[in-house]
Amino acid sequence: MNALRSVRPVLVATILITGLLAPFAGPAVAAGDEPGGLQALIDAAEPGDELTLTAGTYDGGITIDKPLTINGKGWPVIDGHGNGSVITVVSPDVTIRGVVIANSGKRLDREDSGITSDLSPGLSIIGNRFENVLFGMFLRHAHGAEIRDNEIGGMDLFIARRGDGIRIWQSTDAVVEGNHVANGRDSVFWFADGVTVRNNHVQDGRYGLHFMYSDGAVVEGNVLEDNSVGAFLMYSTDLTMTGNVFRSNRGPSGYGLGLKDVDGLMVSGNRFVENRVGLYADNSPSKVDLYHRVESNVFAFNNIGVLLGSTVARNVFTGNAFIDNGVQVASDSTGNLLDNEWSFEGVGNHWSDFAGFDADSDGIGDIVYEIDNLFTDLIERYPEIAFFAGTPAAQAVDMASQTFPSLRPEPILTDDSPLIRIPSFPPAPMAGEATSRLFVLMVSLGLLGAAVSVMAGGRSRFRGQAVPGGTT
Amino acid sequence: MTAVANSLHAAPRAFELRLLSVIARKVIREASRDRWFWLYCAGFTALAGAITITAVPDHNLIGSGGFGRTAASLVALVQLVVPLMALTLGARYLAGERDSGTLVFLLCHPVSRTEVLLGTYVGLAGSMFAAVATGFGAAGLFSALRSAPTDPVLLVRLAALSWLLSLAMLGLGLLISSTVRSASTALGTALFVWLAVVFLGDLGIMGTVVATRLPVGALFATVMVNPVEAFRLASVVALDGSLDALGPAGTYAVDRFGDGIADIALGVMATWTIAAVGAAVLAFRRGDQT
């Protein structure tokens, strides 16, 4: 309200008039085409003013160097015309709301962005649309920044030539919430201590979320799908990962969630579905007195549910469900994973391939669950063998080792309290559209119909042709 | 048989498509009376249905995903059942006809051996099409009725790949049929070939990898020669979009051949089909069919 009161009447009039004229003159004539355009309005504004932009197209390449609120009504477009960054912020307490930020340059070396900022604490970027920009936003020294409800679409370029949807550098306590990022490269949080990343949807990029040197980050309720890697956390401490969905992140060395040199981590209530590898950890935790809890997560239908570096230790897996992963848990080289704990205070994990029983009906299997597949063991020693995953021959190898205990390798893990039933989990944003049942039904009936007509063709048409054949 | 009998006086003459189709229809008609054919069909359909029925996930747990695993299970099933079915069907057919004397009777008619063999092949291919389409159709039907996750386009592609695999295997089956004397020998040979393409080939290459650290290029090439493996790799490409999940040899294949992997796999299956059918025609024309 303070900002509203301090708005200068002249400015408002100018912008409103151009906005009103815009519908008559078409979108090409707007404030952006006036001498000086949007930049002139910003230059004329007092610190703390609120500029209201009405529908129309405004020239980009603007710099905001004083505390200011830009408020779009009816989706005004700020167009960078393919040159450099569209908006540059070099002031604290700037708010940009409700505008379309379009057409940045595409030079990676200059990091052309929709919004680029430096020394901009308190920057708020709320409810904007980013279209055809190289980087969506690149914020430096933006402590307490608020990035909320933006729609960020990248450029149609080869993935390594794209920019990052969101990049936050050297900024503490930023909040990134409710954004949708598609077709970017990565979303990077670098030296961003205390960042909160909540309820975002990141898809079709390279690294959905990438944290480096960002201590105390909280990551919850995000959906990360169809990226090369869902989220990768590196060189950070005291992180919380709860209630996220990692789906179908299947790059060549892709993971749902990857960890490298992370110390102090809670991973709970997440869904890892159909990734190449659900969870991968390398040297995490790195400190010998630290334990990580991986609790109440679902690992389902991944090629590998959990992949751990062979020296990884002190991870505690409890109350998770491992459902039909190609390989439930594996080590990335030879050696076992017994330095991690696969049950905690009598609560293990649910394993879909557990072949035990529960005579006393306490929900805990009466025999231990072990992973001692000969085929997986072979892969760890001879990685080329992975080429045969899913063949009958691979199953034969495993069957042979079950039948002849002398072939059975040492178990790589033992869960002495496997859960018989799938535990109940807190809800997670399990989006994803189902295929139309009608379409499936039609295709199936089509296949069956084709089968019947081929078989029927053998009978009826044979007789039909035999008759004219007899008359020739 | 009237159509065939009436062209009695047309002696040395060109290859006739009409005769081929008459024989093909006869073969389909006989397959529909064959207990083994129905047993295989029923087994394949039941297993494919069972895979989809057990694959209904809890939506809150994993959302609408999950067809990837179902499809992978279907591919595993096809690798076992379709080669077995096609090989034994092809191997038993001509050898069985020969044993029962009907083949000699058929060859007494003015119909060339090439026409008989190709007609038989087309008929058996039609029967295999019906079997594969029934299995995948039933899988899709169960999925739709139980609201299981399904990708109908992928389902059709897998069905098509399975049929291509069966074409190559049928060719090998008919080759066995045209070279081996009795039906029981033919069946035994077919089972051995099945064992070789499904298990022994892969196990042998795995052993070679362990013993000699076979280079990934040679590994990819030797595996790809096997039509069953060509089917599997083409299916993995259809499912995952690439072979990246299959370790160093998969990464090599992606680097070296990129999007061409599926084409190579299709080429392998087509080559096996043409070579096997061609060899079967030659063997059948030269062989003593009494």
PDB file of N, CA, C and O in Angstrom, chain A residues 250 252 271 274 300-301 303 324 382-384 387 389-393 425 430 432 435 437 439-441 443-444 447 451 454-455 457-459 462, chain B residues 25 29 32 60-64 66 68-69 79 126 130 133-134 137 140-141 144-145 147 150 152 156 199 202 213 220 232 240 245-246 248:
ATOM      1  N   ARG A 250      16.349 -40.312 -16.767  1.00  0.00           N
ATOM      2  CA  ARG A 250      16.979 -41.491 -17.348  1.00  0.00           C
ATOM      3  C   ARG A 250      18.178 -41.159 -18.225  1.00  0.00           C
ATOM      4  O   ARG A 250      18.435 -41.815 -19.223  1.00  0.00           O
ATOM      5  N   PRO A 252      22.140 -40.872 -19.587  1.00  0.00           N
ATOM      6  CA  PRO A 252      23.149 -41.929 -19.656  1.00  0.00           C
ATOM      7  C   PRO A 252      23.811 -42.204 -18.312  1.00  0.00           C
ATOM      8  O   PRO A 252      24.053 -43.354 -17.957  1.00  0.00           O
ATOM      9  N   ARG A 271       9.364 -40.208  -3.667  1.00  0.00           N
ATOM     10  CA  ARG A 271       9.026 -41.290  -4.591  1.00  0.00           C
ATOM     11  C   ARG A 271      10.063 -41.316  -5.696  1.00  0.00           C
ATOM     12  O   ARG A 271      10.258 -40.309  -6.384  1.00  0.00           O
ATOM     13  N   GLU A 274      10.776 -45.171 -11.905  1.00  0.00           N
ATOM     14  CA  GLU A 274      11.184 -45.303 -13.314  1.00  0.00           C
ATOM     15  C   GLU A 274      12.407 -44.471 -13.672  1.00  0.00           C
ATOM     16  O   GLU A 274      12.527 -43.969 -14.795  1.00  0.00           O
ATOM     17  N   ALA A 300      10.535 -47.529  -6.941  1.00  0.00           N
ATOM     18  CA  ALA A 300       9.748 -48.456  -7.747  1.00  0.00           C
ATOM     19  C   ALA A 300      10.115 -48.366  -9.219  1.00  0.00           C
ATOM     20  O   ALA A 300      10.269 -47.268  -9.749  1.00  0.00           O
ATOM     21  N   PHE A 301      10.254 -49.499  -9.855  1.00  0.00           N
ATOM     22  CA  PHE A 301      10.415 -49.613 -11.316  1.00  0.00           C
ATOM     23  C   PHE A 301      11.650 -48.880 -11.840  1.00  0.00           C
ATOM     24  O   PHE A 301      11.697 -48.496 -13.002  1.00  0.00           O
ATOM     25  N   ASN A 303      15.657 -48.940 -13.007  1.00  0.00           N
ATOM     26  CA  ASN A 303      16.588 -49.990 -13.426  1.00  0.00           C
ATOM     27  C   ASN A 303      17.406 -50.455 -12.226  1.00  0.00           C
ATOM     28  O   ASN A 303      17.596 -51.636 -12.021  1.00  0.00           O
ATOM     29  N   ASP A 324       9.927 -53.855  -7.372  1.00  0.00           N
ATOM     30  CA  ASP A 324      10.197 -54.242  -8.762  1.00  0.00           C
ATOM     31  C   ASP A 324      11.233 -53.371  -9.466  1.00  0.00           C
ATOM     32  O   ASP A 324      11.053 -52.996 -10.624  1.00  0.00           O
ATOM     33  N   TYR A 382      32.436 -57.302 -13.678  1.00  0.00           N
ATOM     34  CA  TYR A 382      32.632 -57.157 -15.128  1.00  0.00           C
ATOM     35  C   TYR A 382      31.488 -56.297 -15.658  1.00  0.00           C
ATOM     36  O   TYR A 382      30.457 -56.814 -16.083  1.00  0.00           O
ATOM     37  N   PRO A 383      31.641 -54.976 -15.648  1.00  0.00           N
ATOM     38  CA  PRO A 383      30.509 -54.094 -15.987  1.00  0.00           C
ATOM     39  C   PRO A 383      29.908 -54.384 -17.362  1.00  0.00           C
ATOM     40  O   PRO A 383      28.725 -54.130 -17.579  1.00  0.00           O
ATOM     41  N   GLU A 384      30.702 -54.928 -18.302  1.00  0.00           N
ATOM     42  CA  GLU A 384      30.169 -55.216 -19.641  1.00  0.00           C
ATOM     43  C   GLU A 384      28.990 -56.172 -19.582  1.00  0.00           C
ATOM     44  O   GLU A 384      28.122 -56.173 -20.447  1.00  0.00           O
ATOM     45  N   PHE A 387      25.151 -55.596 -20.140  1.00  0.00           N
ATOM     46  CA  PHE A 387      24.485 -55.626 -21.443  1.00  0.00           C
ATOM     47  C   PHE A 387      23.429 -56.724 -21.503  1.00  0.00           C
ATOM     48  O   PHE A 387      22.496 -56.655 -22.286  1.00  0.00           O
ATOM     49  N   ALA A 389      21.389 -57.600 -19.069  1.00  0.00           N
ATOM     50  CA  ALA A 389      20.315 -57.429 -18.082  1.00  0.00           C
ATOM     51  C   ALA A 389      18.967 -57.660 -18.740  1.00  0.00           C
ATOM     52  O   ALA A 389      18.691 -57.127 -19.809  1.00  0.00           O
ATOM     53  N   GLY A 390      18.137 -58.479 -18.116  1.00  0.00           N
ATOM     54  CA  GLY A 390      16.792 -58.714 -18.637  1.00  0.00           C
ATOM     55  C   GLY A 390      16.696 -59.857 -19.624  1.00  0.00           C
ATOM     56  O   GLY A 390      15.629 -60.113 -20.165  1.00  0.00           O
ATOM     57  N   THR A 391      17.799 -60.567 -19.885  1.00  0.00           N
ATOM     58  CA  THR A 391      17.716 -61.719 -20.785  1.00  0.00           C
ATOM     59  C   THR A 391      17.390 -62.975 -19.986  1.00  0.00           C
ATOM     60  O   THR A 391      17.656 -63.049 -18.785  1.00  0.00           O
ATOM     61  N   PRO A 392      16.817 -63.969 -20.654  1.00  0.00           N
ATOM     62  CA  PRO A 392      16.610 -65.258 -19.977  1.00  0.00           C
ATOM     63  C   PRO A 392      17.937 -65.819 -19.459  1.00  0.00           C
ATOM     64  O   PRO A 392      17.954 -66.480 -18.412  1.00  0.00           O
ATOM     65  N   ALA A 393      19.037 -65.544 -20.174  1.00  0.00           N
ATOM     66  CA  ALA A 393      20.334 -66.061 -19.733  1.00  0.00           C
ATOM     67  C   ALA A 393      20.719 -65.471 -18.380  1.00  0.00           C
ATOM     68  O   ALA A 393      21.248 -66.173 -17.502  1.00  0.00           O
ATOM     69  N   PHE A 425       2.594 -44.414   3.308  1.00  0.00           N
ATOM     70  CA  PHE A 425       3.496 -43.289   3.111  1.00  0.00           C
ATOM     71  C   PHE A 425       2.723 -41.989   3.138  1.00  0.00           C
ATOM     72  O   PHE A 425       1.546 -41.953   2.761  1.00  0.00           O
ATOM     73  N   MET A 430       1.846 -36.891  -6.791  1.00  0.00           N
ATOM     74  CA  MET A 430       2.030 -37.892  -7.840  1.00  0.00           C
ATOM     75  C   MET A 430       1.239 -37.513  -9.076  1.00  0.00           C
ATOM     76  O   MET A 430       0.203 -38.091  -9.364  1.00  0.00           O
ATOM     77  N   GLY A 432       1.048 -36.687 -13.330  1.00  0.00           N
ATOM     78  CA  GLY A 432       1.253 -37.592 -14.467  1.00  0.00           C
ATOM     79  C   GLY A 432      -0.084 -38.048 -15.005  1.00  0.00           C
ATOM     80  O   GLY A 432      -0.909 -38.582 -14.275  1.00  0.00           O
ATOM     81  N   THR A 435      -3.118 -42.687 -19.528  1.00  0.00           N
ATOM     82  CA  THR A 435      -3.566 -42.816 -20.910  1.00  0.00           C
ATOM     83  C   THR A 435      -5.066 -43.096 -20.906  1.00  0.00           C
ATOM     84  O   THR A 435      -5.587 -43.724 -19.997  1.00  0.00           O
ATOM     85  N   ARG A 437      -8.376 -44.788 -21.261  1.00  0.00           N
ATOM     86  CA  ARG A 437      -8.718 -46.208 -21.249  1.00  0.00           C
ATOM     87  C   ARG A 437      -9.369 -46.612 -22.559  1.00  0.00           C
ATOM     88  O   ARG A 437      -9.172 -47.713 -23.047  1.00  0.00           O
ATOM     89  N   PHE A 439      -8.790 -45.514 -25.539  1.00  0.00           N
ATOM     90  CA  PHE A 439      -7.772 -45.716 -26.566  1.00  0.00           C
ATOM     91  C   PHE A 439      -7.104 -47.076 -26.383  1.00  0.00           C
ATOM     92  O   PHE A 439      -6.926 -47.839 -27.343  1.00  0.00           O
ATOM     93  N   VAL A 440      -6.738 -47.389 -25.132  1.00  0.00           N
ATOM     94  CA  VAL A 440      -6.114 -48.688 -24.847  1.00  0.00           C
ATOM     95  C   VAL A 440      -7.050 -49.810 -25.266  1.00  0.00           C
ATOM     96  O   VAL A 440      -6.653 -50.797 -25.909  1.00  0.00           O
ATOM     97  N   LEU A 441      -8.326 -49.638 -24.914  1.00  0.00           N
ATOM     98  CA  LEU A 441      -9.335 -50.648 -25.217  1.00  0.00           C
ATOM     99  C   LEU A 441      -9.437 -50.853 -26.730  1.00  0.00           C
ATOM    100  O   LEU A 441      -9.462 -51.981 -27.227  1.00  0.00           O
ATOM    101  N   VAL A 443      -7.201 -50.140 -29.078  1.00  0.00           N
ATOM    102  CA  VAL A 443      -5.998 -50.755 -29.640  1.00  0.00           C
ATOM    103  C   VAL A 443      -5.981 -52.254 -29.347  1.00  0.00           C
ATOM    104  O   VAL A 443      -5.682 -53.081 -30.224  1.00  0.00           O
ATOM    105  N   SER A 444      -6.352 -52.627 -28.108  1.00  0.00           N
ATOM    106  CA  SER A 444      -6.331 -54.045 -27.741  1.00  0.00           C
ATOM    107  C   SER A 444      -7.338 -54.827 -28.563  1.00  0.00           C
ATOM    108  O   SER A 444      -7.036 -55.911 -29.074  1.00  0.00           O
ATOM    109  N   LEU A 447      -6.056 -55.401 -31.993  1.00  0.00           N
ATOM    110  CA  LEU A 447      -5.100 -56.511 -32.080  1.00  0.00           C
ATOM    111  C   LEU A 447      -5.831 -57.848 -32.084  1.00  0.00           C
ATOM    112  O   LEU A 447      -5.553 -58.734 -32.901  1.00  0.00           O
ATOM    113  N   ALA A 451      -6.116 -60.713 -35.064  1.00  0.00           N
ATOM    114  CA  ALA A 451      -5.783 -62.122 -34.858  1.00  0.00           C
ATOM    115  C   ALA A 451      -6.930 -63.013 -35.341  1.00  0.00           C
ATOM    116  O   ALA A 451      -6.723 -63.985 -36.083  1.00  0.00           O
ATOM    117  N   VAL A 454      -7.285 -63.101 -39.182  1.00  0.00           N
ATOM    118  CA  VAL A 454      -6.281 -63.932 -39.863  1.00  0.00           C
ATOM    119  C   VAL A 454      -6.674 -65.405 -39.770  1.00  0.00           C
ATOM    120  O   VAL A 454      -6.660 -66.143 -40.767  1.00  0.00           O
ATOM    121  N   MET A 455      -7.056 -65.833 -38.573  1.00  0.00           N
ATOM    122  CA  MET A 455      -7.425 -67.242 -38.404  1.00  0.00           C
ATOM    123  C   MET A 455      -8.686 -67.564 -39.211  1.00  0.00           C
ATOM    124  O   MET A 455      -8.778 -68.633 -39.817  1.00  0.00           O
ATOM    125  N   GLY A 457      -9.673 -66.021 -41.872  1.00  0.00           N
ATOM    126  CA  GLY A 457      -9.314 -65.958 -43.287  1.00  0.00           C
ATOM    127  C   GLY A 457      -8.821 -67.307 -43.791  1.00  0.00           C
ATOM    128  O   GLY A 457      -9.100 -67.701 -44.931  1.00  0.00           O
ATOM    129  N   GLY A 458      -8.124 -68.031 -42.957  1.00  0.00           N
ATOM    130  CA  GLY A 458      -7.643 -69.360 -43.320  1.00  0.00           C
ATOM    131  C   GLY A 458      -8.797 -70.288 -43.654  1.00  0.00           C
ATOM    132  O   GLY A 458      -8.690 -71.145 -44.519  1.00  0.00           O
ATOM    133  N   ARG A 459      -9.928 -70.091 -42.966  1.00  0.00           N
ATOM    134  CA  ARG A 459     -11.062 -71.007 -43.173  1.00  0.00           C
ATOM    135  C   ARG A 459     -11.966 -70.523 -44.298  1.00  0.00           C
ATOM    136  O   ARG A 459     -12.018 -71.123 -45.375  1.00  0.00           O
ATOM    137  N   PHE A 462     -10.718 -69.661 -47.973  1.00  0.00           N
ATOM    138  CA  PHE A 462     -10.197 -70.842 -48.668  1.00  0.00           C
ATOM    139  C   PHE A 462     -11.324 -71.503 -49.443  1.00  0.00           C
ATOM    140  O   PHE A 462     -11.214 -71.790 -50.624  1.00  0.00           O
TER     141      PHE A 462
ATOM    142  N   ARG B  25      -3.419 -70.566 -46.772  1.00  0.00           N
ATOM    143  CA  ARG B  25      -4.705 -70.685 -46.063  1.00  0.00           C
ATOM    144  C   ARG B  25      -4.886 -72.082 -45.494  1.00  0.00           C
ATOM    145  O   ARG B  25      -5.387 -72.259 -44.402  1.00  0.00           O
ATOM    146  N   ARG B  29      -5.454 -72.944 -41.622  1.00  0.00           N
ATOM    147  CA  ARG B  29      -6.589 -73.773 -41.219  1.00  0.00           C
ATOM    148  C   ARG B  29      -6.106 -74.945 -40.363  1.00  0.00           C
ATOM    149  O   ARG B  29      -6.697 -75.274 -39.341  1.00  0.00           O
ATOM    150  N   SER B  32      -5.112 -73.906 -36.897  1.00  0.00           N
ATOM    151  CA  SER B  32      -6.240 -73.664 -36.003  1.00  0.00           C
ATOM    152  C   SER B  32      -6.823 -74.985 -35.487  1.00  0.00           C
ATOM    153  O   SER B  32      -7.672 -74.986 -34.616  1.00  0.00           O
ATOM    154  N   ASN B  60      -1.425 -43.691  -5.340  1.00  0.00           N
ATOM    155  CA  ASN B  60      -0.804 -42.773  -4.378  1.00  0.00           C
ATOM    156  C   ASN B  60       0.678 -43.079  -4.207  1.00  0.00           C
ATOM    157  O   ASN B  60       1.487 -42.200  -3.935  1.00  0.00           O
ATOM    158  N   LEU B  61       1.019 -44.352  -4.428  1.00  0.00           N
ATOM    159  CA  LEU B  61       2.396 -44.778  -4.184  1.00  0.00           C
ATOM    160  C   LEU B  61       3.312 -44.361  -5.324  1.00  0.00           C
ATOM    161  O   LEU B  61       4.391 -43.824  -5.105  1.00  0.00           O
ATOM    162  N   ILE B  62       2.900 -44.608  -6.538  1.00  0.00           N
ATOM    163  CA  ILE B  62       3.806 -44.365  -7.652  1.00  0.00           C
ATOM    164  C   ILE B  62       3.158 -43.643  -8.813  1.00  0.00           C
ATOM    165  O   ILE B  62       3.755 -43.545  -9.884  1.00  0.00           O
ATOM    166  N   GLY B  63       1.961 -43.121  -8.649  1.00  0.00           N
ATOM    167  CA  GLY B  63       1.354 -42.337  -9.709  1.00  0.00           C
ATOM    168  C   GLY B  63       0.944 -43.209 -10.883  1.00  0.00           C
ATOM    169  O   GLY B  63       0.695 -44.400 -10.733  1.00  0.00           O
ATOM    170  N   SER B  64       0.903 -42.598 -12.061  1.00  0.00           N
ATOM    171  CA  SER B  64       0.385 -43.312 -13.220  1.00  0.00           C
ATOM    172  C   SER B  64       1.485 -44.071 -13.947  1.00  0.00           C
ATOM    173  O   SER B  64       1.234 -44.686 -14.970  1.00  0.00           O
ATOM    174  N   GLY B  66       4.713 -46.891 -14.397  1.00  0.00           N
ATOM    175  CA  GLY B  66       4.769 -48.317 -14.134  1.00  0.00           C
ATOM    176  C   GLY B  66       4.640 -49.188 -15.367  1.00  0.00           C
ATOM    177  O   GLY B  66       4.892 -50.377 -15.300  1.00  0.00           O
ATOM    178  N   GLY B  68       6.545 -49.189 -17.865  1.00  0.00           N
ATOM    179  CA  GLY B  68       7.897 -49.581 -18.263  1.00  0.00           C
ATOM    180  C   GLY B  68       8.258 -50.972 -17.762  1.00  0.00           C
ATOM    181  O   GLY B  68       8.766 -51.806 -18.510  1.00  0.00           O
ATOM    182  N   ARG B  69       7.945 -51.233 -16.484  1.00  0.00           N
ATOM    183  CA  ARG B  69       8.275 -52.541 -15.927  1.00  0.00           C
ATOM    184  C   ARG B  69       7.407 -53.624 -16.539  1.00  0.00           C
ATOM    185  O   ARG B  69       7.858 -54.725 -16.819  1.00  0.00           O
ATOM    186  N   GLN B  79      10.895 -63.186 -25.275  1.00  0.00           N
ATOM    187  CA  GLN B  79      12.199 -63.799 -25.559  1.00  0.00           C
ATOM    188  C   GLN B  79      12.175 -65.297 -25.328  1.00  0.00           C
ATOM    189  O   GLN B  79      12.860 -66.051 -26.016  1.00  0.00           O
ATOM    190  N   GLY B 126       1.244 -66.131 -40.677  1.00  0.00           N
ATOM    191  CA  GLY B 126      -0.089 -65.635 -40.323  1.00  0.00           C
ATOM    192  C   GLY B 126      -0.541 -66.190 -38.986  1.00  0.00           C
ATOM    193  O   GLY B 126      -1.078 -65.466 -38.141  1.00  0.00           O
ATOM    194  N   ALA B 130      -1.364 -64.153 -35.506  1.00  0.00           N
ATOM    195  CA  ALA B 130      -2.564 -64.282 -34.680  1.00  0.00           C
ATOM    196  C   ALA B 130      -2.188 -64.543 -33.223  1.00  0.00           C
ATOM    197  O   ALA B 130      -2.757 -63.954 -32.291  1.00  0.00           O
ATOM    198  N   ALA B 133      -0.618 -61.291 -31.699  1.00  0.00           N
ATOM    199  CA  ALA B 133      -1.635 -60.247 -31.545  1.00  0.00           C
ATOM    200  C   ALA B 133      -2.607 -60.604 -30.427  1.00  0.00           C
ATOM    201  O   ALA B 133      -3.043 -59.734 -29.663  1.00  0.00           O
ATOM    202  N   THR B 134      -2.932 -61.894 -30.298  1.00  0.00           N
ATOM    203  CA  THR B 134      -3.819 -62.313 -29.210  1.00  0.00           C
ATOM    204  C   THR B 134      -3.170 -62.037 -27.856  1.00  0.00           C
ATOM    205  O   THR B 134      -3.802 -61.486 -26.955  1.00  0.00           O
ATOM    206  N   GLY B 137      -2.888 -58.262 -27.399  1.00  0.00           N
ATOM    207  CA  GLY B 137      -4.240 -57.724 -27.289  1.00  0.00           C
ATOM    208  C   GLY B 137      -4.837 -58.029 -25.928  1.00  0.00           C
ATOM    209  O   GLY B 137      -5.444 -57.161 -25.286  1.00  0.00           O
ATOM    210  N   GLY B 140      -3.272 -55.805 -23.301  1.00  0.00           N
ATOM    211  CA  GLY B 140      -3.844 -54.460 -23.345  1.00  0.00           C
ATOM    212  C   GLY B 140      -5.256 -54.436 -22.789  1.00  0.00           C
ATOM    213  O   GLY B 140      -5.641 -53.527 -22.051  1.00  0.00           O
ATOM    214  N   LEU B 141      -6.017 -55.464 -23.125  1.00  0.00           N
ATOM    215  CA  LEU B 141      -7.411 -55.539 -22.668  1.00  0.00           C
ATOM    216  C   LEU B 141      -7.472 -55.601 -21.145  1.00  0.00           C
ATOM    217  O   LEU B 141      -8.216 -54.850 -20.500  1.00  0.00           O
ATOM    218  N   ALA B 144      -6.616 -52.237 -19.698  1.00  0.00           N
ATOM    219  CA  ALA B 144      -7.686 -51.254 -19.812  1.00  0.00           C
ATOM    220  C   ALA B 144      -8.784 -51.550 -18.796  1.00  0.00           C
ATOM    221  O   ALA B 144      -9.292 -50.641 -18.136  1.00  0.00           O
ATOM    222  N   LEU B 145      -9.126 -52.827 -18.650  1.00  0.00           N
ATOM    223  CA  LEU B 145     -10.219 -53.174 -17.741  1.00  0.00           C
ATOM    224  C   LEU B 145      -9.846 -52.891 -16.294  1.00  0.00           C
ATOM    225  O   LEU B 145     -10.692 -52.553 -15.481  1.00  0.00           O
ATOM    226  N   SER B 147      -7.552 -50.580 -15.376  1.00  0.00           N
ATOM    227  CA  SER B 147      -6.963 -49.241 -15.274  1.00  0.00           C
ATOM    228  C   SER B 147      -5.483 -49.286 -14.920  1.00  0.00           C
ATOM    229  O   SER B 147      -4.982 -48.431 -14.190  1.00  0.00           O
ATOM    230  N   THR B 150      -0.786 -48.099 -19.184  1.00  0.00           N
ATOM    231  CA  THR B 150      -0.511 -48.714 -20.481  1.00  0.00           C
ATOM    232  C   THR B 150      -0.130 -47.641 -21.485  1.00  0.00           C
ATOM    233  O   THR B 150      -0.647 -46.536 -21.433  1.00  0.00           O
ATOM    234  N   PRO B 152      -0.471 -47.687 -25.286  1.00  0.00           N
ATOM    235  CA  PRO B 152      -0.934 -48.541 -26.392  1.00  0.00           C
ATOM    236  C   PRO B 152      -0.009 -48.518 -27.596  1.00  0.00           C
ATOM    237  O   PRO B 152       0.138 -49.533 -28.281  1.00  0.00           O
ATOM    238  N   VAL B 156       1.752 -51.848 -29.288  1.00  0.00           N
ATOM    239  CA  VAL B 156       1.684 -52.267 -30.692  1.00  0.00           C
ATOM    240  C   VAL B 156       3.088 -52.439 -31.268  1.00  0.00           C
ATOM    241  O   VAL B 156       3.373 -53.380 -32.009  1.00  0.00           O
ATOM    242  N   PHE B 199      19.545 -69.151 -24.557  1.00  0.00           N
ATOM    243  CA  PHE B 199      20.421 -69.251 -23.381  1.00  0.00           C
ATOM    244  C   PHE B 199      21.897 -69.383 -23.720  1.00  0.00           C
ATOM    245  O   PHE B 199      22.715 -68.573 -23.301  1.00  0.00           O
ATOM    246  N   ASP B 202      24.102 -66.382 -25.202  1.00  0.00           N
ATOM    247  CA  ASP B 202      24.390 -65.320 -24.239  1.00  0.00           C
ATOM    248  C   ASP B 202      25.328 -65.801 -23.132  1.00  0.00           C
ATOM    249  O   ASP B 202      26.256 -65.094 -22.730  1.00  0.00           O
ATOM    250  N   ARG B 213      37.868 -60.466 -21.101  1.00  0.00           N
ATOM    251  CA  ARG B 213      37.556 -59.029 -21.172  1.00  0.00           C
ATOM    252  C   ARG B 213      37.354 -58.600 -22.624  1.00  0.00           C
ATOM    253  O   ARG B 213      38.015 -57.688 -23.127  1.00  0.00           O
ATOM    254  N   PHE B 220      29.206 -56.125 -28.450  1.00  0.00           N
ATOM    255  CA  PHE B 220      27.961 -55.651 -29.067  1.00  0.00           C
ATOM    256  C   PHE B 220      27.687 -56.417 -30.354  1.00  0.00           C
ATOM    257  O   PHE B 220      26.576 -56.876 -30.605  1.00  0.00           O
ATOM    258  N   ARG B 232      15.466 -58.104 -28.428  1.00  0.00           N
ATOM    259  CA  ARG B 232      15.523 -57.492 -27.094  1.00  0.00           C
ATOM    260  C   ARG B 232      16.057 -56.063 -27.178  1.00  0.00           C
ATOM    261  O   ARG B 232      15.492 -55.138 -26.588  1.00  0.00           O
ATOM    262  N   ASP B 240      13.142 -47.477 -23.651  1.00  0.00           N
ATOM    263  CA  ASP B 240      13.953 -46.478 -22.951  1.00  0.00           C
ATOM    264  C   ASP B 240      14.414 -45.361 -23.868  1.00  0.00           C
ATOM    265  O   ASP B 240      14.932 -44.363 -23.399  1.00  0.00           O
ATOM    266  N   ALA B 245      21.162 -47.726 -20.342  1.00  0.00           N
ATOM    267  CA  ALA B 245      21.083 -48.415 -19.051  1.00  0.00           C
ATOM    268  C   ALA B 245      21.803 -49.760 -19.073  1.00  0.00           C
ATOM    269  O   ALA B 245      21.837 -50.454 -18.076  1.00  0.00           O
ATOM    270  N   LEU B 246      22.385 -50.124 -20.223  1.00  0.00           N
ATOM    271  CA  LEU B 246      22.962 -51.466 -20.328  1.00  0.00           C
ATOM    272  C   LEU B 246      24.487 -51.477 -20.207  1.00  0.00           C
ATOM    273  O   LEU B 246      25.167 -52.270 -20.855  1.00  0.00           O
ATOM    274  N   PRO B 248      28.645 -50.481 -20.138  1.00  0.00           N
ATOM    275  CA  PRO B 248      29.611 -49.949 -21.103  1.00  0.00           C
ATOM    276  C   PRO B 248      29.295 -50.324 -22.548  1.00  0.00           C
ATOM    277  O   PRO B 248      29.448 -49.484 -23.446  1.00  0.00           O
TER     278      PRO B 248
END
